[in-house]
PDB file of C-alpha atoms in Angstrom:
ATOM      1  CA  UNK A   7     -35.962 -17.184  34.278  1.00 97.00           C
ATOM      2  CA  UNK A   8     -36.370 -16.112  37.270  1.00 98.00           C
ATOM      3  CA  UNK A   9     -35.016 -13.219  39.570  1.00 98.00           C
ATOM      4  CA  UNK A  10     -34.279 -12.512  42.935  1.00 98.00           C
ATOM      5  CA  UNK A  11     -33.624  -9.516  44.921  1.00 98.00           C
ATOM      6  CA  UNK A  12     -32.347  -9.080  48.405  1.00 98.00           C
ATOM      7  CA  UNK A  13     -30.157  -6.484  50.776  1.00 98.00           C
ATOM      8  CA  UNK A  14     -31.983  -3.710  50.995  1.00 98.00           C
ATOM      9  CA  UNK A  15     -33.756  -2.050  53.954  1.00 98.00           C
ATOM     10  CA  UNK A  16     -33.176   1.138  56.162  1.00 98.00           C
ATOM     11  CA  UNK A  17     -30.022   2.922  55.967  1.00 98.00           C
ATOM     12  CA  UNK A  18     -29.010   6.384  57.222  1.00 98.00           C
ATOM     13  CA  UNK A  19     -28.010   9.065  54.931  1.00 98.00           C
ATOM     14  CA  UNK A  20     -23.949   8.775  54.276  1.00 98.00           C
ATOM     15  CA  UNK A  21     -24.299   4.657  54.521  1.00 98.00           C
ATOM     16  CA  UNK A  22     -24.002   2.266  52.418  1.00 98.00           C
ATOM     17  CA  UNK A  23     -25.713  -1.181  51.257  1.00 98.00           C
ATOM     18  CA  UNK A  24     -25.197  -3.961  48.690  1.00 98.00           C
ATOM     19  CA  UNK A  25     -27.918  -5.187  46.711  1.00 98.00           C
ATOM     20  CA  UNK A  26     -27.777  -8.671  45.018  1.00 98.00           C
ATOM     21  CA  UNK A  27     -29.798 -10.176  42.351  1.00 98.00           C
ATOM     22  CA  UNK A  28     -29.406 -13.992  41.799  1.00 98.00           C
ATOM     23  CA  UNK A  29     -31.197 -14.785  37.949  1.00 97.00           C
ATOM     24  CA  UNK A  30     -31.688 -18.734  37.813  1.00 97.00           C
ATOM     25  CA  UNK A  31     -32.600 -20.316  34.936  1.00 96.00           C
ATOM     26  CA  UNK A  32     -30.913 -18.709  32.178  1.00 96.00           C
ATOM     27  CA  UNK A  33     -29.591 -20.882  29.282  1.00 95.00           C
ATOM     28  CA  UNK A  34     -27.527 -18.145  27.793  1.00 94.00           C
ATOM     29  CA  UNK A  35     -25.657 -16.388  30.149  1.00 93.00           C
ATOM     30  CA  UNK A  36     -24.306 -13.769  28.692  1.00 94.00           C
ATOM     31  CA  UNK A  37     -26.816 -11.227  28.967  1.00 96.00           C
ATOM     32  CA  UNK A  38     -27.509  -8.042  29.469  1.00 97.00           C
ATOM     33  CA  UNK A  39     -28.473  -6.853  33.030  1.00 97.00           C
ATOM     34  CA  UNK A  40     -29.600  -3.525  35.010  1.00 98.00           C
ATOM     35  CA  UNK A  41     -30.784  -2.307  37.989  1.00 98.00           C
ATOM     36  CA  UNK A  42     -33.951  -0.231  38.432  1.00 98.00           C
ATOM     37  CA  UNK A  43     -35.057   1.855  41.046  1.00 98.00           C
ATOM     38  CA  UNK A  44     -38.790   3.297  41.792  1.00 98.00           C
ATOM     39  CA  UNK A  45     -38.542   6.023  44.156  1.00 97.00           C
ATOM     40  CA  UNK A  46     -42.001   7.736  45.801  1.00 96.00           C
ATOM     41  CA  UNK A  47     -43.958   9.520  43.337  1.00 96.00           C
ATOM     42  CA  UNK A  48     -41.774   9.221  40.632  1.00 97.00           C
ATOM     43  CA  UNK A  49     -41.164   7.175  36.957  1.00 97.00           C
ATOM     44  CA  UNK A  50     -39.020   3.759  37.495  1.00 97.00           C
ATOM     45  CA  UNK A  51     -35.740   5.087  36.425  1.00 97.00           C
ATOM     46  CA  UNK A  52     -32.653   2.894  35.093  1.00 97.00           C
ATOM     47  CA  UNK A  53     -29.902   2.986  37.608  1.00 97.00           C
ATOM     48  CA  UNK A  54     -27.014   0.798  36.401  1.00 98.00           C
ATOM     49  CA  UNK A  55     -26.433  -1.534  33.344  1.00 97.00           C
ATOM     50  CA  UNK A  56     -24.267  -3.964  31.918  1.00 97.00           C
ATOM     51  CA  UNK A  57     -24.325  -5.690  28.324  1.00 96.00           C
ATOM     52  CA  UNK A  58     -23.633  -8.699  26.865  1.00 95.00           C
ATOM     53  CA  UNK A  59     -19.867  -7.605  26.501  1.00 95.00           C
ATOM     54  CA  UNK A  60     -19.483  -6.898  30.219  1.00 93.00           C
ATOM     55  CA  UNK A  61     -19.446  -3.294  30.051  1.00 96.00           C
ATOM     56  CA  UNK A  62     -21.150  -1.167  32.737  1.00 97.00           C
ATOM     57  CA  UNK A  63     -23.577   2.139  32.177  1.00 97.00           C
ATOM     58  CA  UNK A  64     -24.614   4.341  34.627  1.00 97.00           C
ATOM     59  CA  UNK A  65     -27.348   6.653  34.822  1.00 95.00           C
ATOM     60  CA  UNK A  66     -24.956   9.907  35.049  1.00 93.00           C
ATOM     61  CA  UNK A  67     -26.351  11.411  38.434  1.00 89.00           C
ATOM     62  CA  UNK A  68     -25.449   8.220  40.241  1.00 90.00           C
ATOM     63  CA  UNK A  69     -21.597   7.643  38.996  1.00 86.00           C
ATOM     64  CA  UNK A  70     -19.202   7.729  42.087  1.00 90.00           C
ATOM     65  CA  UNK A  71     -21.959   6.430  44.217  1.00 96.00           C
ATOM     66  CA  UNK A  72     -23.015   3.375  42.952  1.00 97.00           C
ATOM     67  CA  UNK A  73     -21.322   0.447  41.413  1.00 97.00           C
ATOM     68  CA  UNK A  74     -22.415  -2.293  39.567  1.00 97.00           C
ATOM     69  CA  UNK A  75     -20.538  -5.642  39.529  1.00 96.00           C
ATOM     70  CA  UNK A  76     -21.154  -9.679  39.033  1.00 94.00           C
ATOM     71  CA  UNK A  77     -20.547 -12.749  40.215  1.00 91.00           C
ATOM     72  CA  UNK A  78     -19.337 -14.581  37.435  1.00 82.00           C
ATOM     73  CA  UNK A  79     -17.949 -17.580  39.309  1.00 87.00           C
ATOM     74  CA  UNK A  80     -20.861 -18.815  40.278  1.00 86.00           C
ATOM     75  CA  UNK A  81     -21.653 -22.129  38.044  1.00 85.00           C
ATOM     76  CA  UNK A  82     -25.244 -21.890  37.367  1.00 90.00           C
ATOM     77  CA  UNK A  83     -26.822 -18.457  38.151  1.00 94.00           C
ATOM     78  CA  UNK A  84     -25.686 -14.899  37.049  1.00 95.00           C
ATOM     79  CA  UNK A  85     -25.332 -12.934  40.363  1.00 97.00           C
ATOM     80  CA  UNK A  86     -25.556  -9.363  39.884  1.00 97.00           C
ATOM     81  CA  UNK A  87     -24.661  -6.799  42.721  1.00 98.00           C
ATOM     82  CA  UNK A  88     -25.581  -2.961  43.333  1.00 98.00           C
ATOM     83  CA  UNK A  89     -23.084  -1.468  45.863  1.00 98.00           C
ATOM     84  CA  UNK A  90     -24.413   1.876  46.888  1.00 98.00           C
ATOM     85  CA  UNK A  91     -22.727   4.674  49.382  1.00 98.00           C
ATOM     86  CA  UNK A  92     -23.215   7.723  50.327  1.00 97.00           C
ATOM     87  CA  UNK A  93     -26.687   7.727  50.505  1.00 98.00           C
ATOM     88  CA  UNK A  94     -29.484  10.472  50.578  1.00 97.00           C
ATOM     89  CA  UNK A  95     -32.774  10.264  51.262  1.00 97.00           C
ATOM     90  CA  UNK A  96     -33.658  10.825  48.061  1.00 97.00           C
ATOM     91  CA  UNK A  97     -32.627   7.130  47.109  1.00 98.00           C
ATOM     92  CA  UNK A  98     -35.397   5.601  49.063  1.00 98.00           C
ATOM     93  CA  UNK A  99     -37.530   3.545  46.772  1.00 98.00           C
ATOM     94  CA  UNK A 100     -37.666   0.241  45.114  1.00 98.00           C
ATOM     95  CA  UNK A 101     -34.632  -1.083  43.641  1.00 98.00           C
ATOM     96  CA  UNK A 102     -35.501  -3.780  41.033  1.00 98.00           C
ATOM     97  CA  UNK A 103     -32.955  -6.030  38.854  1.00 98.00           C
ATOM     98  CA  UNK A 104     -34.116  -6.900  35.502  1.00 98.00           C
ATOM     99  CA  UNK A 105     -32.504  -8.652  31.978  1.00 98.00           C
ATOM    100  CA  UNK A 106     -33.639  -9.068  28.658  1.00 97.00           C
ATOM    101  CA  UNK A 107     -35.272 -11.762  26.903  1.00 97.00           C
ATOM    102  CA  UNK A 108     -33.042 -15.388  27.118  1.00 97.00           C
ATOM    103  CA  UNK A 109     -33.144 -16.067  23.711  1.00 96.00           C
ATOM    104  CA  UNK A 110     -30.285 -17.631  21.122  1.00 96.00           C
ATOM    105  CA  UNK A 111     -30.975 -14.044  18.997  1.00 96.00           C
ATOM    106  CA  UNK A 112     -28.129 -12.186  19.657  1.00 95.00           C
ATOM    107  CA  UNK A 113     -30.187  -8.691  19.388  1.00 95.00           C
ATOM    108  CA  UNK A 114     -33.312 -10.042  21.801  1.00 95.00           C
ATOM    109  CA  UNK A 115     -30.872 -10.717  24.638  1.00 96.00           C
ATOM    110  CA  UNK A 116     -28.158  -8.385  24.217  1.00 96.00           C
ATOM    111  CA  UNK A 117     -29.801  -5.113  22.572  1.00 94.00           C
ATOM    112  CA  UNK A 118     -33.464  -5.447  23.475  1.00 89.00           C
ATOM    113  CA  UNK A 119     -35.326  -4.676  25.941  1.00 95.00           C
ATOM    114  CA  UNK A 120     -35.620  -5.677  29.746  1.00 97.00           C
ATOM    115  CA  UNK A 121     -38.415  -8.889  29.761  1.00 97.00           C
ATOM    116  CA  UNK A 122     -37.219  -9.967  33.247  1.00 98.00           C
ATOM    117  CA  UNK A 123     -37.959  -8.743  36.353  1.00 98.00           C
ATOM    118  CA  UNK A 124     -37.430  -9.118  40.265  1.00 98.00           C
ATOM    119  CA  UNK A 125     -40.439  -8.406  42.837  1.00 98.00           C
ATOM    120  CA  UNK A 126     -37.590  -5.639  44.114  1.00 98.00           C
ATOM    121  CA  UNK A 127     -35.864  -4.535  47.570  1.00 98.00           C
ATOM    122  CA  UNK A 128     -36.839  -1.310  49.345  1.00 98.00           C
ATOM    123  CA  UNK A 129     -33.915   0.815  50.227  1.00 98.00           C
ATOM    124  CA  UNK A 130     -35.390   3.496  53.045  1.00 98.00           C
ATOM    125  CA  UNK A 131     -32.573   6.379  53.659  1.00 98.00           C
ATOM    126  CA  UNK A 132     -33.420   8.295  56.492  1.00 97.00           C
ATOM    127  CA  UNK A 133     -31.973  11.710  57.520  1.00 94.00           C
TER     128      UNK A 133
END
């Protein structure tokens, strides 16, 4: 499995950007997702997830600014997407994708945790 981040870089405060992770090499698709973000001096911090049902979580200090949405057209690879506006400087950091474990057992790649990670974008808001 393998995942791949891309679309961030600098951005002044009150813009806007639109991450995208493409995860090859999954055999079961359906599974769950989320971003992460590492910002200076702080713990990586979940941003936005989404399960094996298709439903979205957000870390509550980031609803109404950032969405969370896939590609699920695409025929191979899950394409995941991290729209973000209104930003502050505060959101500068690393902004990773991630998913859990591509197993056949239902809990492992639906309910457990994240195994799965991109090298990550930097997003760099600027006042």
């Amino acid at each position: 499995v393998h995942l791949a981040e891309s679309g961030g870089g600098p951005v002044q405060r009150g813009g806007s950007l639109r991450l995208s992770c493409v995860i090859s090499g999954l055999e079961y698709r359906r599974i769950s997702m989320a971003w992460f973000r590492q910002r200076p001096g702080r713990e990586r911090e979940e941003v936005a997830s989404i399960d094996c049902e298709w439903r979205v979580t957000y870390t509550e200090s980031l609803k109404g600014r950032f969405t969370l949405s896939q590609d699920t057209s695409h025929p191979i690879n899950n394409i995941l997407y991290l729209q973000m506006d209104a930003l502050e400087p505060e959101d500068t950091g690393m902004y990773y994708c991630a998913c859990a474990q591509d197993s056949a057992d239902y809990s492992r790649r639906c309910l457990g945790q994240y195994t799965n990670w991109g090298q990550g974008t930097q997003v760099t808001v600027s006042s």
